mmCIF file of C-alpha atoms in Angstrom:
data_model
loop_
_atom_site.group_PDB
_atom_site.id
_atom_site.type_symbol
_atom_site.label_atom_id
_atom_site.label_comp_id
_atom_site.label_asym_id
_atom_site.label_seq_id
_atom_site.Cartn_x
_atom_site.Cartn_y
_atom_site.Cartn_z
ATOM 1 C CA MET A 292 56.521 12.415 62.650
ATOM 2 C CA ILE A 293 54.644 9.777 64.606
ATOM 3 C CA ARG A 294 56.092 7.896 67.595
ATOM 4 C CA ALA A 295 54.760 4.359 67.113
ATOM 5 C CA PHE A 296 55.056 0.700 68.037
ATOM 6 C CA LEU A 297 53.455 -2.631 67.131
ATOM 7 C CA ALA A 298 52.082 -4.630 70.040
ATOM 8 C CA LEU A 299 49.798 -7.397 71.201
ATOM 9 C CA PRO A 300 46.963 -6.611 73.597
ATOM 10 C CA ILE A 301 46.773 -8.447 76.901
ATOM 11 C CA LEU A 302 43.509 -10.289 77.600
ATOM 12 C CA ASP A 303 41.469 -9.752 80.776
ATOM 13 C CA PRO A 304 42.507 -12.937 82.645
ATOM 14 C CA MET A 305 46.188 -11.964 82.300
ATOM 15 C CA LEU A 306 45.451 -8.270 82.990
ATOM 16 C CA HIS A 307 43.777 -9.280 86.232
ATOM 17 C CA ARG A 308 46.840 -11.234 87.396
ATOM 18 C CA LEU A 309 49.182 -8.382 86.400
ATOM 19 C CA THR A 310 47.205 -5.697 88.228
ATOM 20 C CA ILE A 311 47.017 -7.880 91.355
ATOM 21 C CA ALA A 312 50.831 -8.201 91.210
ATOM 22 C CA GLN A 313 51.182 -4.407 90.828
ATOM 23 C CA HIS A 314 49.002 -3.743 93.872
ATOM 24 C CA THR A 315 50.567 -6.514 95.975
ATOM 25 C CA LEU A 316 54.071 -5.170 95.318
ATOM 26 C CA ARG A 317 52.903 -1.591 96.070
ATOM 27 C CA LEU A 318 54.775 -0.214 93.088
ATOM 28 C CA ALA A 319 55.289 3.559 93.043
ATOM 29 C CA ARG A 320 54.911 3.867 89.265
ATOM 30 C CA PRO A 321 52.893 0.953 87.880
ATOM 31 C CA ILE A 322 51.964 0.958 84.204
ATOM 32 C CA PRO A 323 48.233 1.782 83.937
ATOM 33 C CA ARG A 324 46.084 -1.246 83.122
ATOM 34 C CA GLU A 325 45.009 0.259 79.775
ATOM 35 C CA ASN A 326 48.679 0.580 78.722
ATOM 36 C CA LEU A 327 49.733 -3.017 79.438
ATOM 37 C CA HIS A 328 50.785 -4.743 76.211
ATOM 38 C CA LEU A 329 53.531 -6.875 74.663
ATOM 39 C CA THR A 330 55.674 -4.798 72.301
ATOM 40 C CA LEU A 331 56.728 -6.626 69.150
ATOM 41 C CA ALA A 332 58.591 -3.689 67.584
ATOM 42 C CA PHE A 333 59.234 -0.182 68.848
ATOM 43 C CA LEU A 334 59.339 1.928 65.700
ATOM 44 C CA GLY A 335 60.358 5.245 67.232
ATOM 45 C CA GLU A 336 59.570 8.543 65.465
ATOM 46 C CA GLN A 337 58.567 7.811 61.867
ATOM 47 C CA PRO A 338 57.126 9.795 58.984
ATOM 48 C CA GLU A 339 53.574 8.793 58.143
ATOM 49 C CA HIS A 340 54.507 7.505 54.670
ATOM 50 C CA LEU A 341 56.873 4.861 56.141
ATOM 51 C CA LEU A 342 54.169 3.681 58.541
ATOM 52 C CA GLU A 343 51.763 3.429 55.594
ATOM 53 C CA GLU A 344 54.342 1.417 53.634
ATOM 54 C CA MET A 345 54.805 -0.950 56.592
ATOM 55 C CA HIS A 346 51.014 -1.242 56.885
ATOM 56 C CA LEU A 347 50.897 -2.488 53.274
ATOM 57 C CA PHE A 348 53.565 -5.117 54.007
ATOM 58 C CA LEU A 349 51.689 -6.268 57.131
ATOM 59 C CA THR A 350 48.360 -6.635 55.314
ATOM 60 C CA ALA A 351 49.859 -8.430 52.290
ATOM 61 C CA ARG A 352 49.999 -11.878 53.898
ATOM 62 C CA PRO A 353 48.601 -13.737 56.918
ATOM 63 C CA LEU A 354 50.259 -13.240 60.283
ATOM 64 C CA PRO A 355 50.515 -16.100 62.830
ATOM 65 C CA MET A 356 48.310 -16.143 65.932
ATOM 66 C CA PRO A 357 50.559 -16.446 68.990
ATOM 67 C CA VAL A 358 49.707 -17.806 72.396
ATOM 68 C CA LEU A 359 50.638 -15.669 75.406
ATOM 69 C CA GLN A 360 51.339 -17.235 78.777
ATOM 70 C CA LEU A 361 52.752 -15.542 81.871
ATOM 71 C CA ASP A 362 55.952 -17.142 83.160
ATOM 72 C CA GLY A 363 56.985 -15.196 86.272
ATOM 73 C CA LEU A 364 58.457 -11.771 86.931
ATOM 74 C CA GLY A 365 61.750 -10.319 85.800
ATOM 75 C CA VAL A 366 63.749 -7.118 86.087
ATOM 76 C CA PHE A 367 65.750 -5.206 83.503
ATOM 77 C CA GLY A 368 68.640 -3.197 84.871
ATOM 78 C CA GLY A 369 70.279 -5.676 87.251
ATOM 79 C CA ASN A 370 71.430 -3.953 90.457
ATOM 80 C CA THR A 371 69.876 -0.690 89.247
ATOM 81 C CA PRO A 372 66.359 -1.805 88.247
ATOM 82 C CA ARG A 373 64.821 0.130 85.326
ATOM 83 C CA ASN A 374 61.636 -1.875 85.028
ATOM 84 C CA LEU A 375 59.692 -4.791 86.403
ATOM 85 C CA HIS A 376 58.090 -7.039 83.837
ATOM 86 C CA ALA A 377 56.090 -10.201 83.489
ATOM 87 C CA ARG A 378 57.951 -12.769 81.422
ATOM 88 C CA ILE A 379 56.046 -14.370 78.554
ATOM 89 C CA VAL A 380 56.712 -17.932 77.395
ATOM 90 C CA PRO A 381 58.521 -17.642 74.018
ATOM 91 C CA ASP A 382 55.882 -19.459 71.952
ATOM 92 C CA PRO A 383 57.254 -20.310 68.455
ATOM 93 C CA ARG A 384 54.326 -18.465 66.799
ATOM 94 C CA LEU A 385 55.108 -15.379 68.894
ATOM 95 C CA ILE A 386 58.747 -15.494 67.783
ATOM 96 C CA ALA A 387 57.649 -15.951 64.138
ATOM 97 C CA LEU A 388 55.215 -13.018 64.384
ATOM 98 C CA GLN A 389 57.858 -10.745 65.887
ATOM 99 C CA SER A 390 60.278 -11.715 63.126
ATOM 100 C CA ARG A 391 57.714 -10.943 60.404
ATOM 101 C CA VAL A 392 56.837 -7.617 62.002
ATOM 102 C CA THR A 393 60.447 -6.460 62.217
ATOM 103 C CA GLN A 394 61.052 -7.587 58.634
ATOM 104 C CA ALA A 395 57.988 -5.650 57.420
ATOM 105 C CA ALA A 396 59.240 -2.531 59.214
ATOM 106 C CA ARG A 397 62.704 -2.888 57.702
ATOM 107 C CA ASP A 398 61.257 -3.580 54.224
ATOM 108 C CA ALA A 399 59.318 -0.317 54.570
ATOM 109 C CA GLY A 400 62.546 1.565 55.281
ATOM 110 C CA ILE A 401 62.216 1.841 59.060
ATOM 111 C CA THR A 402 65.501 1.449 60.918
ATOM 112 C CA LEU A 403 65.142 -0.678 64.039
ATOM 113 C CA GLY A 404 67.610 -1.409 66.786
ATOM 114 C CA HIS A 405 69.133 -4.881 66.900
ATOM 115 C CA ARG A 406 68.045 -5.932 70.394
ATOM 116 C CA LYS A 407 67.283 -9.548 71.080
ATOM 117 C CA PHE A 408 63.523 -10.061 71.436
ATOM 118 C CA VAL A 409 62.652 -10.910 75.039
ATOM 119 C CA PRO A 410 58.872 -11.436 75.290
ATOM 120 C CA HIS A 411 57.570 -9.477 78.277
ATOM 121 C CA VAL A 412 54.927 -7.085 79.548
ATOM 122 C CA THR A 413 56.306 -4.108 81.468
ATOM 123 C CA VAL A 414 54.322 -3.673 84.717
ATOM 124 C CA ALA A 415 56.343 -0.841 86.328
ATOM 125 C CA ARG A 416 59.169 1.561 85.510
ATOM 126 C CA PHE A 417 61.697 2.922 87.972
ATOM 127 C CA ALA A 418 63.701 6.127 88.105
ATOM 128 C CA ARG A 419 67.408 5.693 88.828
ATOM 129 C CA ASN A 420 67.859 4.490 92.440
ATOM 130 C CA GLU A 421 64.090 4.572 93.059
ATOM 131 C CA VAL A 422 64.104 0.977 94.270
ATOM 132 C CA SER A 423 66.891 -1.375 95.257
ATOM 133 C CA ALA A 424 67.317 -4.724 93.581
ATOM 134 C CA ALA A 425 67.185 -6.429 97.016
ATOM 135 C CA THR A 426 63.883 -4.768 97.979
ATOM 136 C CA LEU A 427 62.365 -5.652 94.629
ATOM 137 C CA ALA A 428 63.609 -9.259 94.853
ATOM 138 C CA ALA A 429 62.119 -9.622 98.347
ATOM 139 C CA GLY A 430 58.755 -8.314 97.139
ATOM 140 C CA MET A 431 58.795 -10.641 94.142
ATOM 141 C CA GLN A 432 59.578 -13.599 96.403
ATOM 142 C CA THR A 433 56.695 -12.673 98.723
ATOM 143 C CA LEU A 434 54.330 -12.439 95.737
ATOM 144 C CA GLY A 435 55.266 -15.919 94.563
ATOM 145 C CA ALA A 436 54.786 -17.359 91.096
ATOM 146 C CA LEU A 437 53.069 -15.246 88.466
ATOM 147 C CA ASN A 438 51.803 -17.720 85.888
ATOM 148 C CA SER A 439 48.757 -18.023 83.675
ATOM 149 C CA ASP A 440 47.018 -20.349 81.312
ATOM 150 C CA PRO A 441 47.931 -19.879 77.633
ATOM 151 C CA HIS A 442 45.742 -17.367 75.767
ATOM 152 C CA PRO A 443 45.618 -17.104 71.957
ATOM 153 C CA ILE A 444 45.826 -13.503 70.735
ATOM 154 C CA ASP A 445 43.917 -12.793 67.531
ATOM 155 C CA GLU A 446 44.986 -9.218 66.773
ATOM 156 C CA MET A 447 48.042 -7.014 66.640
ATOM 157 C CA ILE A 448 47.817 -3.235 66.981
ATOM 158 C CA LEU A 449 49.850 -0.360 65.575
ATOM 159 C CA PHE A 450 49.891 2.263 68.334
ATOM 160 C CA ARG A 451 50.734 5.950 68.285
ATOM 161 C CA SER A 452 52.534 6.906 71.513
ATOM 162 C CA THR A 453 52.165 10.468 72.762
ATOM 163 C CA LEU A 454 54.463 11.379 75.636
ATOM 164 C CA ARG A 455 52.967 13.613 78.334
ATOM 165 C CA ALA A 456 54.147 14.784 81.738
ATOM 166 C CA ASP A 457 51.815 12.287 83.447
ATOM 167 C CA GLY A 458 52.857 9.375 81.213
ATOM 168 C CA ALA A 459 52.418 8.030 77.707
ATOM 169 C CA VAL A 460 49.053 7.875 75.978
ATOM 170 C CA TYR A 461 48.558 5.138 73.385
ATOM 171 C CA ASP A 462 46.093 5.400 70.489
ATOM 172 C CA ALA A 463 45.383 2.537 68.087
ATOM 173 C CA MET A 464 46.151 3.506 64.487
ATOM 174 C CA ALA A 465 45.560 0.115 62.821
ATOM 175 C CA GLU A 466 44.584 -3.417 63.804
ATOM 176 C CA TYR A 467 45.801 -6.581 62.126
ATOM 177 C CA PRO A 468 44.014 -9.924 62.395
ATOM 178 C CA LEU A 469 46.173 -12.863 63.416
ATOM 179 C CA THR A 470 45.273 -16.319 62.148
ATOM 180 C CA ALA A 471 45.967 -19.804 63.465
#
């Protein structure tokens, strides 16, 4: 079984802004720079043959090239923050790509959850009661706007995720070109 997900890489100009935000907010558990990405579909633990089947579906037809643009910070978890993330503008091509990716996974026989797609890049995770919502909100207000220019992304990556005591390690298993 392989723990996997499909994601878009984050380009250097956006990575720079995200790492500055991490350092400015003095986050206890920031996501390492090399692990910052936008998840299109978390596939969970899958047998290799289903991932190969999905790979065939993904390579069978062109995939749209989305544009990523930072649009501020957000928090999942409400009064008990679970993560801090950078919001991404929901570009129509990004939404179309995510829809095609989830359909390819389902066509291959992979069962996915039915969460609404909220485009974001996780920049930090929090243990229960590690940080208060008020403290986080004050830090975010001090940081100010986190925006970027739009950046076209020309590849999607299938990652293997290996969980370790010191955090997850991601290895690229396949890359998919994205076209305009």
